[in-house]
Short mmCIF file of C-alpha atoms and ligand atoms in Angstrom, two decimals:
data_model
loop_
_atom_site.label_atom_id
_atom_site.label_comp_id
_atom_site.label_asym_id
_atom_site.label_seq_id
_atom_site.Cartn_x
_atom_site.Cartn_y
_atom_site.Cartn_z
CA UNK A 672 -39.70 7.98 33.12
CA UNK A 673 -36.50 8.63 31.66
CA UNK A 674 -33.74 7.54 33.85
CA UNK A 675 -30.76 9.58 34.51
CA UNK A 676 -27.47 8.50 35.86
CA UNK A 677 -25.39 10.12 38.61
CA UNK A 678 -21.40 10.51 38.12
CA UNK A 679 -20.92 7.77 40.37
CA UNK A 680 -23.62 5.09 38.34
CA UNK A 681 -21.73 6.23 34.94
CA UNK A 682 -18.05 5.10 37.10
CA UNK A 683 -19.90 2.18 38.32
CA UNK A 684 -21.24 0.59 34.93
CA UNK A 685 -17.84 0.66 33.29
CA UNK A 686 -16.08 -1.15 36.30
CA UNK A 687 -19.12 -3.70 36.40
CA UNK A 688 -19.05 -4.46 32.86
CA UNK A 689 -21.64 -2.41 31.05
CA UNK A 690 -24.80 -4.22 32.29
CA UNK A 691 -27.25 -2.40 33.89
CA UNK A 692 -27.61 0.32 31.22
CA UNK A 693 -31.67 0.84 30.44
CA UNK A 694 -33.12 1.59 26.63
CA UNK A 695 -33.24 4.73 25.94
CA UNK A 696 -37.21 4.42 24.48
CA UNK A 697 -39.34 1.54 25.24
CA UNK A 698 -39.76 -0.58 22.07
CA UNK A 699 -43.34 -2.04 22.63
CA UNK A 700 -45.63 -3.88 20.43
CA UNK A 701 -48.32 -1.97 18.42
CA UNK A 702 -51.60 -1.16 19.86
CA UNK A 703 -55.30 -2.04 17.43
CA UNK A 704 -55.66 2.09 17.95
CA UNK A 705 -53.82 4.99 18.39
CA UNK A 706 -55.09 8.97 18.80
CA UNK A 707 -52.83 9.18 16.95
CA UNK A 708 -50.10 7.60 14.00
CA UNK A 709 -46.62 9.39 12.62
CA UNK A 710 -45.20 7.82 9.37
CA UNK A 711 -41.25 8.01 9.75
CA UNK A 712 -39.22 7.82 12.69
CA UNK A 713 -36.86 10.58 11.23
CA UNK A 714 -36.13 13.78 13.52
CA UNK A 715 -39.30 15.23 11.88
CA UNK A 716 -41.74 12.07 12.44
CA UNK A 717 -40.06 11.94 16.56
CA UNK A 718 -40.23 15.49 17.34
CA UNK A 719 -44.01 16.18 15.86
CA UNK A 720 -44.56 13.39 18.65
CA UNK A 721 -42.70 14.67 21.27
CA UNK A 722 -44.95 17.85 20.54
CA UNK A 723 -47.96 16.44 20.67
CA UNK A 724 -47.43 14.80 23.93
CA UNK A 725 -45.57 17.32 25.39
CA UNK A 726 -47.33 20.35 24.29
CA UNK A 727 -50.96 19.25 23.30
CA UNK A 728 -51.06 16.31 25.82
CA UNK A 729 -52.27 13.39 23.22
CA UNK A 730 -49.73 10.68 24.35
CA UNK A 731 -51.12 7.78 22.88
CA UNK A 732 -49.23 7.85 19.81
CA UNK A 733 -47.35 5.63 17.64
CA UNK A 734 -44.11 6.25 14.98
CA UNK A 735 -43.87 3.76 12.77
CA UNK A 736 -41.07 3.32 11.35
CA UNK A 737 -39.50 0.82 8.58
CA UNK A 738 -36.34 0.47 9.75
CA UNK A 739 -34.20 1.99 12.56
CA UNK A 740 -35.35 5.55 13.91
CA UNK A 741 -32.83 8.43 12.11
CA UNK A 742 -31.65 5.92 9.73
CA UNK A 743 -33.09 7.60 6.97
CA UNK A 744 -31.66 11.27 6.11
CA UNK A 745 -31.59 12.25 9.86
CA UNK A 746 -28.52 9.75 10.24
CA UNK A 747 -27.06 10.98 6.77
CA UNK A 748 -27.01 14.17 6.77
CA UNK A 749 -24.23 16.74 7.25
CA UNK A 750 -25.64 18.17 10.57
CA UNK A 751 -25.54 21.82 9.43
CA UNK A 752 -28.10 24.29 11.43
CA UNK A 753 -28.85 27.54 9.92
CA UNK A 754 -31.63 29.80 9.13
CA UNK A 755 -30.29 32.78 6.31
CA UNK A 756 -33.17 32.99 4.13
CA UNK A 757 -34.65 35.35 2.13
CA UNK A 758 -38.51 35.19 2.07
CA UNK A 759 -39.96 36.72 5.34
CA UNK A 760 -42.55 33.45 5.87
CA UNK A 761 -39.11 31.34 5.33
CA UNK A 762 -37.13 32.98 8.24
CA UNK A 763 -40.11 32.32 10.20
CA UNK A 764 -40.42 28.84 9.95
CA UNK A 765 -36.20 28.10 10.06
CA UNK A 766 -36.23 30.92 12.99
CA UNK A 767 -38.63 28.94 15.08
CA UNK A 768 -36.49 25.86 14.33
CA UNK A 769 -33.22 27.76 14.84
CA UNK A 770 -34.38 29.26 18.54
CA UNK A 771 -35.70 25.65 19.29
CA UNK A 772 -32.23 24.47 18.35
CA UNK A 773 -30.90 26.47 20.97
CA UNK A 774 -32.39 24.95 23.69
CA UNK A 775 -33.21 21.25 22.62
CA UNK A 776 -30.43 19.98 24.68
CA UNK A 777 -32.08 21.45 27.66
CA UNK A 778 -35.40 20.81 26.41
CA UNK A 779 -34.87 16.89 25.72
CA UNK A 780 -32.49 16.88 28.89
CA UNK A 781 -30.29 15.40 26.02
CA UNK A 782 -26.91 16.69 24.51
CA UNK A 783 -27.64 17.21 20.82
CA UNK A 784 -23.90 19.03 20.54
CA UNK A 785 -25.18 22.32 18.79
CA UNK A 786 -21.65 23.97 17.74
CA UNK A 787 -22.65 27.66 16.66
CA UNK A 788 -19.44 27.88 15.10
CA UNK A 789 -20.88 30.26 11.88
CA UNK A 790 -20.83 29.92 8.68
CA UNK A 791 -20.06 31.63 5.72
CA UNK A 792 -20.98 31.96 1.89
CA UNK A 793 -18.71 32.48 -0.26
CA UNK A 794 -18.52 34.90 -2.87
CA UNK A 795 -16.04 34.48 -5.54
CA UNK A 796 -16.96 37.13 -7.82
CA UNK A 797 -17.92 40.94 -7.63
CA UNK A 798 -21.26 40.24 -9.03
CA UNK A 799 -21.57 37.56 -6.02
CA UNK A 800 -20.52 40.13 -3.87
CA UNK A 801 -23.32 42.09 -4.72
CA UNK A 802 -26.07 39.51 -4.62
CA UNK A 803 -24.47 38.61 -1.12
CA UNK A 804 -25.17 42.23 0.02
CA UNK A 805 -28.85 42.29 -0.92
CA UNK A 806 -29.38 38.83 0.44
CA UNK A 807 -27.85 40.31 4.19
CA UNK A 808 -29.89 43.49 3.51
CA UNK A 809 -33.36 41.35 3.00
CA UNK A 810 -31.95 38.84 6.11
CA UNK A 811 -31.68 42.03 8.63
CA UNK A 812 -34.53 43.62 7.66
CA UNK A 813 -36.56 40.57 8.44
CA UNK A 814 -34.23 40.14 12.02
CA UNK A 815 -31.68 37.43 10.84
CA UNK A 816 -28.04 37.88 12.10
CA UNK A 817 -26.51 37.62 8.46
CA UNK A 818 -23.53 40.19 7.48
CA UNK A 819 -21.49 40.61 4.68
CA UNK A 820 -17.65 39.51 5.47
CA UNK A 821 -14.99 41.36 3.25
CA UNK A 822 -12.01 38.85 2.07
CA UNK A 823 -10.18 39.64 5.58
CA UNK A 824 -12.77 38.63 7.64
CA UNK A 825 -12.92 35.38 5.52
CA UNK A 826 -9.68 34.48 6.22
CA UNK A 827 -9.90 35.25 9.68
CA UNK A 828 -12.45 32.12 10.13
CA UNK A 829 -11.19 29.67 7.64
CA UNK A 830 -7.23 30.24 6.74
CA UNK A 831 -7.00 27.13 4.94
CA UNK A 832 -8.95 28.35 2.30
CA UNK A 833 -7.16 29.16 -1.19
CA UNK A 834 -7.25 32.70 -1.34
CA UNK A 835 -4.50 33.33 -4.07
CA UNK A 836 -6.12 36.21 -6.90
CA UNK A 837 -5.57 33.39 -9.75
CA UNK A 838 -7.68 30.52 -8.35
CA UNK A 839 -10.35 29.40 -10.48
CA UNK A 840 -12.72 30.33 -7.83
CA UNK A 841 -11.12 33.52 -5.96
CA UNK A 842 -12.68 34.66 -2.80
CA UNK A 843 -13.90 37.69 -3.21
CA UNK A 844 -15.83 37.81 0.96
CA UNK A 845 -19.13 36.08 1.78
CA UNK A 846 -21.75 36.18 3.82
CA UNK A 847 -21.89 35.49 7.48
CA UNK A 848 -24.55 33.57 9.81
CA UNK A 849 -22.66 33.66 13.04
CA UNK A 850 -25.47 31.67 15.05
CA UNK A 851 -25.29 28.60 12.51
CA UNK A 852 -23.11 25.89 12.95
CA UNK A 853 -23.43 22.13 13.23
CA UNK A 854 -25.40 19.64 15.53
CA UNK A 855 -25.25 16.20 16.47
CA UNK A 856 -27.27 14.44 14.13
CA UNK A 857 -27.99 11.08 15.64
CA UNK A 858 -28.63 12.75 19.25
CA UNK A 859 -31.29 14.81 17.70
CA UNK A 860 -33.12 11.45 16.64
CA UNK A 861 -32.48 10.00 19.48
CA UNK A 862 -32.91 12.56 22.32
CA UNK A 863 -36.38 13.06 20.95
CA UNK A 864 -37.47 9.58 20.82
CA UNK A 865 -36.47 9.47 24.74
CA UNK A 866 -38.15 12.07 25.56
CA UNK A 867 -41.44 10.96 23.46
CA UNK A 868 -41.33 7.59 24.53
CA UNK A 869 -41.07 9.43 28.47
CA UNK A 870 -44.35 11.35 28.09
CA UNK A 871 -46.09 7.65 26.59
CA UNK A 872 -45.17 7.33 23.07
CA UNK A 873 -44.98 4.25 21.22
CA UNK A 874 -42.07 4.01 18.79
CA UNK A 875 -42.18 1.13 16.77
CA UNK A 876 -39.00 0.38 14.31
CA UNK A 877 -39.09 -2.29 11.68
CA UNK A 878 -42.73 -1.46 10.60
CA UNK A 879 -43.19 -0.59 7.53
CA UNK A 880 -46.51 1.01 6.45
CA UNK A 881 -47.60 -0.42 3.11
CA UNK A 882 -51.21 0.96 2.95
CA UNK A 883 -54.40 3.07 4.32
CA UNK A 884 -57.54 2.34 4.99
CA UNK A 885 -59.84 4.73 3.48
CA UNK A 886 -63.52 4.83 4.64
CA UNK A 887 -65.94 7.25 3.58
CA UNK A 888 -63.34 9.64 2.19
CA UNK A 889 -61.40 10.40 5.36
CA UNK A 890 -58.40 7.55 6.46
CA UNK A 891 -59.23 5.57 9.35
CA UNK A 892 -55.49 4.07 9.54
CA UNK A 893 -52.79 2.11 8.00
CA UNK A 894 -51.77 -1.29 7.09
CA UNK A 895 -48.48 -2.45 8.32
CA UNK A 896 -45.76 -5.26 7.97
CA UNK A 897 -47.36 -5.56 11.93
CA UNK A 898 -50.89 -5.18 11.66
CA UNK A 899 -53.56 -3.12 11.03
CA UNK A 900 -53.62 0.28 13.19
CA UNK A 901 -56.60 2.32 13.24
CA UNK A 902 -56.82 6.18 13.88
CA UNK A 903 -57.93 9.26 13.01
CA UNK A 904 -55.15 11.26 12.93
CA UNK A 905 -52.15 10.69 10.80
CA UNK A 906 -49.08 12.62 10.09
CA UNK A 907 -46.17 11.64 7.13
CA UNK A 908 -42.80 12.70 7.36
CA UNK A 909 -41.22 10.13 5.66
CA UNK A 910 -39.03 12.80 3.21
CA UNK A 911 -38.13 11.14 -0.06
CA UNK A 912 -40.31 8.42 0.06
CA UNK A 913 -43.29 11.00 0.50
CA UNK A 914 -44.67 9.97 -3.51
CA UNK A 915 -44.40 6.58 -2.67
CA UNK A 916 -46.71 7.26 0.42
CA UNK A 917 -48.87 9.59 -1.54
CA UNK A 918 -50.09 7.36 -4.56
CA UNK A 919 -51.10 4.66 -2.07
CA UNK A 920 -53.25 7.32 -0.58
CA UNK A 921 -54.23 8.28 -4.11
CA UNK A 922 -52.76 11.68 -4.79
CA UNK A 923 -50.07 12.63 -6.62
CA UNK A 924 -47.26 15.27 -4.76
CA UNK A 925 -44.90 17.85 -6.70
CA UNK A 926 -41.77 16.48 -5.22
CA UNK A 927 -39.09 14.35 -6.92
CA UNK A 928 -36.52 12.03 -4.82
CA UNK A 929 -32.88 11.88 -5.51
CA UNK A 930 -29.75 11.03 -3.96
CA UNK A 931 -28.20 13.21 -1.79
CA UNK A 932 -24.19 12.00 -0.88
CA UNK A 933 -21.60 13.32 1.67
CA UNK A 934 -18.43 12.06 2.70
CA UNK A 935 -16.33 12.38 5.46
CA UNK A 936 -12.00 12.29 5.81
CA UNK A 937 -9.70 10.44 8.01
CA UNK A 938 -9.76 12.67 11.32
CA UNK A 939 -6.91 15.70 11.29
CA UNK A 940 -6.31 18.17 13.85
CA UNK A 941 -8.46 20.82 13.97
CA UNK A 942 -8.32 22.72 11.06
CA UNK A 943 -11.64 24.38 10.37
CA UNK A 944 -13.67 26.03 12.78
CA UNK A 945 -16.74 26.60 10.75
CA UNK A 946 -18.97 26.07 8.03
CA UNK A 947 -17.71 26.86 4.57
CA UNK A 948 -20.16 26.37 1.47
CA UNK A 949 -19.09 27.99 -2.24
CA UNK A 950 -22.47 28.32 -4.28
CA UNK A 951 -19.92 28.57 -6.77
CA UNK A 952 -18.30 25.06 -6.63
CA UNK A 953 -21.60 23.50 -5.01
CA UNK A 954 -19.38 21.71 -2.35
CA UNK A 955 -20.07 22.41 1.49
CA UNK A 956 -17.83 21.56 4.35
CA UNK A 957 -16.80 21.83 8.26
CA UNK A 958 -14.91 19.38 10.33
CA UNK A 959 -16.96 17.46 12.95
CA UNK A 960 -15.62 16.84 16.43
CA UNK A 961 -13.75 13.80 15.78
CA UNK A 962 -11.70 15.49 13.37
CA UNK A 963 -13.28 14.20 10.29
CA UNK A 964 -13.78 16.68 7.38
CA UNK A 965 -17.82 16.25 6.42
CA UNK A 966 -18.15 16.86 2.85
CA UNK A 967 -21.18 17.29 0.85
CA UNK A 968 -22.10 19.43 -2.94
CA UNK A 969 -25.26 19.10 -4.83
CA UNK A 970 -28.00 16.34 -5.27
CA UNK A 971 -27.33 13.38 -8.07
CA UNK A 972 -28.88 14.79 -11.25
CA UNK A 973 -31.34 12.24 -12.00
CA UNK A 974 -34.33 10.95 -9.83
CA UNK A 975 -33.19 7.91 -7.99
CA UNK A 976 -34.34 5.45 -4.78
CA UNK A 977 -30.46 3.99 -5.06
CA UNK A 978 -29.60 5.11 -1.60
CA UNK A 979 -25.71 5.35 -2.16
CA UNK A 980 -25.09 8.20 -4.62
CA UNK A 981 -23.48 7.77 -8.29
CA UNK A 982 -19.67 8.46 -8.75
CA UNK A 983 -19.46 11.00 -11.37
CA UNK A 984 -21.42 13.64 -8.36
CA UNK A 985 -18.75 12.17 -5.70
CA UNK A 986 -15.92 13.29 -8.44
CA UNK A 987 -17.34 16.53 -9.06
CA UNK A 988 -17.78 17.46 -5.03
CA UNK A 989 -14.06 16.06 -4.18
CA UNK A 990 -12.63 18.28 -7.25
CA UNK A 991 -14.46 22.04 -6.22
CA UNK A 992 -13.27 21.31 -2.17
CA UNK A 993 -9.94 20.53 -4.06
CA UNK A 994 -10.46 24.25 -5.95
CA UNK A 995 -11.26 25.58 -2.11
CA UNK A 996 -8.93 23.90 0.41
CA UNK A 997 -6.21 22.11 -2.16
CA UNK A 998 -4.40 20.94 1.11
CA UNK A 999 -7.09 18.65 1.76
CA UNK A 1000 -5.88 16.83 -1.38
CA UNK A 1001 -3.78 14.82 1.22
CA UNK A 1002 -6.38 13.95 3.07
CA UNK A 1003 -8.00 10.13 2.84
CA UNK A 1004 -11.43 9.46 2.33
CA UNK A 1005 -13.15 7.52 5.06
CA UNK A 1006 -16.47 6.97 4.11
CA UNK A 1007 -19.01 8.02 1.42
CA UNK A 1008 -23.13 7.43 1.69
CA UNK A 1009 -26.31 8.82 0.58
CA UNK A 1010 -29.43 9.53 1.72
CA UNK A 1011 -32.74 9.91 -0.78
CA UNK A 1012 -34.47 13.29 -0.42
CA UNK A 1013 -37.49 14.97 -1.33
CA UNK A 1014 -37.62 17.90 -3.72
CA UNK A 1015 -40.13 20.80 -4.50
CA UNK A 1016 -40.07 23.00 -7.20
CA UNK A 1017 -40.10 26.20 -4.99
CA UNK A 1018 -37.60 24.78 -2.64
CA UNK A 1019 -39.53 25.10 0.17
CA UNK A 1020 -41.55 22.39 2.58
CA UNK A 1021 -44.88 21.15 2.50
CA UNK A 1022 -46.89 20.92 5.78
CA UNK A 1023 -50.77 20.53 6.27
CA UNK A 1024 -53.67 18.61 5.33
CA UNK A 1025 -53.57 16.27 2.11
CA UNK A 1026 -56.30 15.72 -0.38
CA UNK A 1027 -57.25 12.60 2.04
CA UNK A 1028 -58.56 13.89 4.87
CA UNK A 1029 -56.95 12.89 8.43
CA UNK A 1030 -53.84 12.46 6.89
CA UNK A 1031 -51.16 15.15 7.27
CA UNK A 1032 -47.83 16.09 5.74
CA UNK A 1033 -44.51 17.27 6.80
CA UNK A 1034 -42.24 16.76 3.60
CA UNK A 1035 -40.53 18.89 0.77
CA UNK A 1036 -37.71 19.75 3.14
CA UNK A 1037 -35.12 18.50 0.07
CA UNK A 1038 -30.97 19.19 1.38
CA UNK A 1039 -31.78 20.87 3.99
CA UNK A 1040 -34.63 19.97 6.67
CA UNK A 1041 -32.42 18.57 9.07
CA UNK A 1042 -31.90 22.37 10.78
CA UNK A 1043 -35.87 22.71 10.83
CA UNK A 1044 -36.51 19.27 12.83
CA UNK A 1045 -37.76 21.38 15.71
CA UNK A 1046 -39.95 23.68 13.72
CA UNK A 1047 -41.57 20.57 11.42
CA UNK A 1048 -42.33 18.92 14.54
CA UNK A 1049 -44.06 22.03 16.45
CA UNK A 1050 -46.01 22.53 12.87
CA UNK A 1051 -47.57 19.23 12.14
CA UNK A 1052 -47.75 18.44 15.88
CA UNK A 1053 -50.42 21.57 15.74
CA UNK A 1054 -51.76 20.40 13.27
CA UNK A 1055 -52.36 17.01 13.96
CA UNK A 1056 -53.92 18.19 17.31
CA UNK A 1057 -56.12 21.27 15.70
CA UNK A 1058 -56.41 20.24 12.31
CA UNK A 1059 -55.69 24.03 11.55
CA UNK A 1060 -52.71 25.93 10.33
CA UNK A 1061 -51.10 28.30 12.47
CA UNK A 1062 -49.68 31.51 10.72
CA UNK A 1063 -46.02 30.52 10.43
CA UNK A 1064 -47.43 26.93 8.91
CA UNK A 1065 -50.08 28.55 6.75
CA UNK A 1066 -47.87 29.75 3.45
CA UNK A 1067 -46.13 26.07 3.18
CA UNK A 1068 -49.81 24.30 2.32
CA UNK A 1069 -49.62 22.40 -0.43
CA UNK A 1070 -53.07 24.88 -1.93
CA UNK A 1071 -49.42 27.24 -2.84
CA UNK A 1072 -49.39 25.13 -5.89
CA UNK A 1073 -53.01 25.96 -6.83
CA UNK A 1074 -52.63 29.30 -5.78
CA UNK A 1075 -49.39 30.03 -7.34
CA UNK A 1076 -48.53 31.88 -4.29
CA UNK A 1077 -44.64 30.07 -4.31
CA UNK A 1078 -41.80 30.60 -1.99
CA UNK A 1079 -38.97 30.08 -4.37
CA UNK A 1080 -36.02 29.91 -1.75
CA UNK A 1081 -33.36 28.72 -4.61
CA UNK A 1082 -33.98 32.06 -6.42
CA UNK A 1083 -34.22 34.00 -2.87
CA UNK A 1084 -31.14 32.93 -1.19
CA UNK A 1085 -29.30 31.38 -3.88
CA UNK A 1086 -29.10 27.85 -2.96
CA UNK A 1087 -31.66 25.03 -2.59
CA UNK A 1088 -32.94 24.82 0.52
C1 FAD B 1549 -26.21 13.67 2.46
C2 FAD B 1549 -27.20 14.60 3.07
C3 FAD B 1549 -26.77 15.79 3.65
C4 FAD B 1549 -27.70 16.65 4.23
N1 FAD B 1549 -27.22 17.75 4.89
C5 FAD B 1549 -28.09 18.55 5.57
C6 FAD B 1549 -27.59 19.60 6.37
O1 FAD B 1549 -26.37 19.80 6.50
N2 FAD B 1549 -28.49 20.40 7.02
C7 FAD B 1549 -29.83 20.20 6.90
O2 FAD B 1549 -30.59 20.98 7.46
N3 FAD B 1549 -30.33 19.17 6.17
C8 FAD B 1549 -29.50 18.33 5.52
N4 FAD B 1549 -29.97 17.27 4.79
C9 FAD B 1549 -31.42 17.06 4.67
C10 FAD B 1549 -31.99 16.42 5.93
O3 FAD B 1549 -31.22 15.31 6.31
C11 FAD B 1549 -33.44 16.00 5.72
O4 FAD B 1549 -34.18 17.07 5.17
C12 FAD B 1549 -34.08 15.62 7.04
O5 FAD B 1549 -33.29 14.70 7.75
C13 FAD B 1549 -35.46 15.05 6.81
O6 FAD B 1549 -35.91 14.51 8.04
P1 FAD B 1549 -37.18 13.58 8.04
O7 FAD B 1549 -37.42 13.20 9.45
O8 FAD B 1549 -38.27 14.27 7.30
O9 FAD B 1549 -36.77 12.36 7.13
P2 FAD B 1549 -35.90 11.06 7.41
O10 FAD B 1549 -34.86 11.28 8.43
O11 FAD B 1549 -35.46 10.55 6.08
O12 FAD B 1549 -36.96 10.09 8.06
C14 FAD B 1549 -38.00 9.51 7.30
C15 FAD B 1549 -38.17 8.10 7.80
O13 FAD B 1549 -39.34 7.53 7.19
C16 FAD B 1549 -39.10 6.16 7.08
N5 FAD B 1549 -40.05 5.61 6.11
C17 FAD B 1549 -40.09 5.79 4.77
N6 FAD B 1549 -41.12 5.10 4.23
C18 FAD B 1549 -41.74 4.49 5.26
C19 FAD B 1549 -42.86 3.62 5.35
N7 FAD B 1549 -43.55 3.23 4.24
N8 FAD B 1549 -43.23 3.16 6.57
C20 FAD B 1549 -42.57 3.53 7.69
N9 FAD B 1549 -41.49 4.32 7.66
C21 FAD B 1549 -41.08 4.81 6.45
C22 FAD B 1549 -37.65 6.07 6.64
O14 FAD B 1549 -37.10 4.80 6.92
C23 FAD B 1549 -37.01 7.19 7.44
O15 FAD B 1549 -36.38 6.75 8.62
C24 FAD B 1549 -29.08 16.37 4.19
C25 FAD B 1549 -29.52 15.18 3.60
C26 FAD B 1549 -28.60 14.29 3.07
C27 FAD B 1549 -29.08 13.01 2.46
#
C-alpha cells in the first residue's frame, strides 16, 4: 500500500530528524518469471505498468531498468505538455495523453505539477503567419484548442520578447495552445512507479537487459546483468537505445539516436509565464518554478550515444534565445545536459508488435514523448494484455513503413515531434 502522511506526520519527521520516511516503491529482487517484463524504467516503461495492473489487473510485472528509473530522457527533458498536431490519428494519441495529463496527479494520488500556462508558436514572417492559420484551422477542425494570436496578443503573454520591426526574427503573432504548459518531470517517473509498485509491481533499477531468449520463434524472456527472467510478454520502451535492443532481437528499426541538450539559467524572478518556441530560431523556452529559464533548440546533427550534447548546437540554441529575449543575455548559465533520443523518419511513434513475436514496442517518440507518457503507457499496456491494437494505437504500427501509410508530423505541424 502506498502510505500517505497526515499534516501532523510531515511536522513530526522534520522535528525528529527525517527518519521514519518509507520508499516510495519497493525495490525487490527479481523473480525466475514474470506475466509480464517492461524494458526501461522511463515514464513510458512505468506507466504501461501501472496500466496493466491497474487497468487489466496483471500485477506480476517487472521494469527493468539499467540504471535509475527517469534517468534516461524522462529526467532530461524540458517538461513541456502539449498536443497541437496536425494529422487527425496524431491528436488522438497526444489528446488521450493530454486529458490523462490532466488528472495524473489525482490519478497517481501524486503531484506531477502540471502548469497549463500555454504556449505559443511563433511566427516571424507573413508566410509563417499563414502556415500558422491553416495549422489552427486543421487543429479545430479535429477539436484541439489551438488559435491564431495576432502580435498583441503575443505580447500580452510574453513581454520580454524582442518585438522591435528590425529584429532578425520579427514577431509577426503565433499560434496558441492555451491547455499546454509544463509538468514536473521527475514526479511523473516517480508518481507512477509508486503507484505500480502499490498495485504489485516489481521495479528493478540497475538491471540491465543484455539479451533474449528466443525459442521457437516467439521470446520466452531476457537475459540480465541479474539473471535470467522468463515470460511471455514483453514490452520496450527504452527510447534511443531502441536499435540497440532491436538487433539483439534480430531486427533492424527505422529510428536513429542523437543527442538531444537543454540548459537551464541561474533562477530570476518570474519573468515568463509560458511556453515560447520560434520554429524559426529552433530554440524553445519557459521558466520552471524555481525561477530557472529551461532552454532547449534542435537535436545534435549527427547520430550519437555521447549523452552530453556537442558545443557548436549549445552555441547555436544560446544565440537564437539571444535573437528572442536579448535581456536574457545577462543571465548565467547553470547547467547544460543531454539526453539520447530516438528518431523516425515520419516523426511519429512506433507502438505494437515487433517482427519477434511476444515482444512489444513503445519507441520513436524522438523530442517530444515526454507529453504522451500517459497515452504510451495506456497503448502498449493494451497491448501487452490483448496482443491487439486498439484504434488510436493502430496507425503508429511499425507495418506504416511497409505500407507507406506515414504520419509525417514535421511536415504537418512544422516541427519534429
Ligand atoms: C533535452 C531533452 C528535452 C526534451 N524535451 C521534451 C519536452 O519538452 N516535451 C516532451 O514531450 N518531450 C521532450 N523530450 C523527449 C522525452 O524526454 C522523451 O521522448 C521521453 O522521455 C521518452 O520516455 P521513455 O520512457 O520512452 O524513455 P526514457 O525516459 O529515456 O527511458 C528509457 C529507459 O530505458 C533504459 N534502458 C535503455 N537500455 C536498457 C537496457 N538494455 N536494459 C534496461 N534498461 C534500459 C534507460 O536507462 C532509460 O531509463 C526531450 C528530450 C530531451 C533529451
Amino acid at each position: 500500500m502506498t502510505r500517505r502522511y497526515s499534516a501532523l506526520s510531515l511536522i513530526k519527521e522534520g522535528l525528529a530528524g527525517q527518519k521514519g520516511w518509507q520508499p516510495a516503491w519497493r525495490s525487490p529482487e527479481p523473480k525466475k518469471n514474470y506475466d509480464a517484463v517492461i524494458i526501461g524504467g522511463g515514464g513510458h516503461g512505468l506507466a504501461t505498468a501501472y496500466y496493466l495492473a491497474r487497468t487489466h489487473g496483471i500485477s506480476n510485472i517487472a521494469v527493468l531498468e539499467k540504471g535509475w528509473i527517469g534517468g534516461g530522457n524522462t529526467g532530461r527533458n524540458t517538461t513541456v505538455v502539449r498536443s497541437n498536431y496536425y494529422y487527425p490519428e496524431s491528436v488522438a494519441i497526444y489528446g488521450l495523453a493530454h486529458r490523462l495529463y490532466e488528472g495524473l496527479s489525482k490519478e497517481l494520488n501524486y503531484n506531477v505539477m502540471l502548469s497549463q500556462r500555454g504556449m505559443v508558436f511563433l511566427c516571424h514572417s507573413i508566410g509563417e503567419m499563414e502556415i500558422g492559420a491553416r495549422t489552427v484551422n486543421a487543429m479545430q477542425i479535429n477539436g484541439v484548442d489551438a488559435e491564431m494570436f495576432s502580435v498583441d496578443d503575443v505580447r500580452r503573454v510574453a513581454p520580454a520578447l524582442n518585438f522591435a520591426p528590425d529584429a532578425r526574427y520579427p514577431v509577426f503573432g503565433g499560434v496558441w495552445q492555451g491547455r499546454a504548459g509544463t509538468a514536473r518531470h521527475d514526479a511523473v517517473a516517480w508518481g507512477y512507479a509508486r503507484a505500480a509498485s502499490a498495485l504489485g509491481v516489481d521495479i528493478i533499477q540497475n538491471c540491465e537487459v543484455s539479451d533474449f531468449i528466443i525459442e521457437g520463434g516467439r521470446c520466452r524472456g531476457v537475459q540480465t546483468s541479474r539473471g535470467t527472467i522468463r515470460t511471455d510478454r514483453i514490452g520496450m520502451a527504452v527510447a534511443g537505445h531502441s536499435s540497440v535492443l532491436a538487433a539483439k532481437a534480430g531486427f533492424r528499426l527505422p529510428i536513429n539516436s542523437y543527442a538531444l541538450q537543454a540548459c537551464v539559467s541561474e533562477p530570476v524572478k518570474p519573468i515568463l509565464d509560458t511556453v515560447v518556441l520560434s520554429p524559426g530560431t529552433g530554440v524553445y523556452v519557459s521558466q520552471s518554478d524555481k525561477g530557472e529559464i529551461v532552454i532547449g533548440g534542435a537535436l545534435d546533427r549527427t547520430p550519437s550515444y555521447g549523452q552530453r550534447g556537442n558545443l557548436p548546437t549549445l552555441e547555436n540554441v544560446i544565440s537564437g534565445l539571444l535573437e528572442m529575449f536579448p535581456a536574457f543575455g545577462q543571465l548565467k548559465l547553470m547547467r547544460q545536459w543531454a539526453g539520447i533520443v530516438d528518431v523516425v523518419p515520419d516523426s511519429s511513434p512506433i507502438i505494437g508488435e515487433s517482427p519477434l513475436p511476444g515482444l512489444f514496442l513503445n519507441c520513436g517518440w524522438g523530442t517530444g514523448g515526454f507529453k504522451a507518457i500517459p497515452a504510451g503507457g495506456t497503448l502498449l499496456a493494451n497491448l501487452l494484455a490483448t496482443g491487439k491494437h486498439n484504434d488510436i494505437s493502430r496507425p503508429f504500427d511499425l507495418d506504416r513503413f511497409v505500407t507507406g501509410r506515414l504520419l509525417d508530423e514535421a511536415a504537418g505541424s512544422g516541427i519534429a515531434h
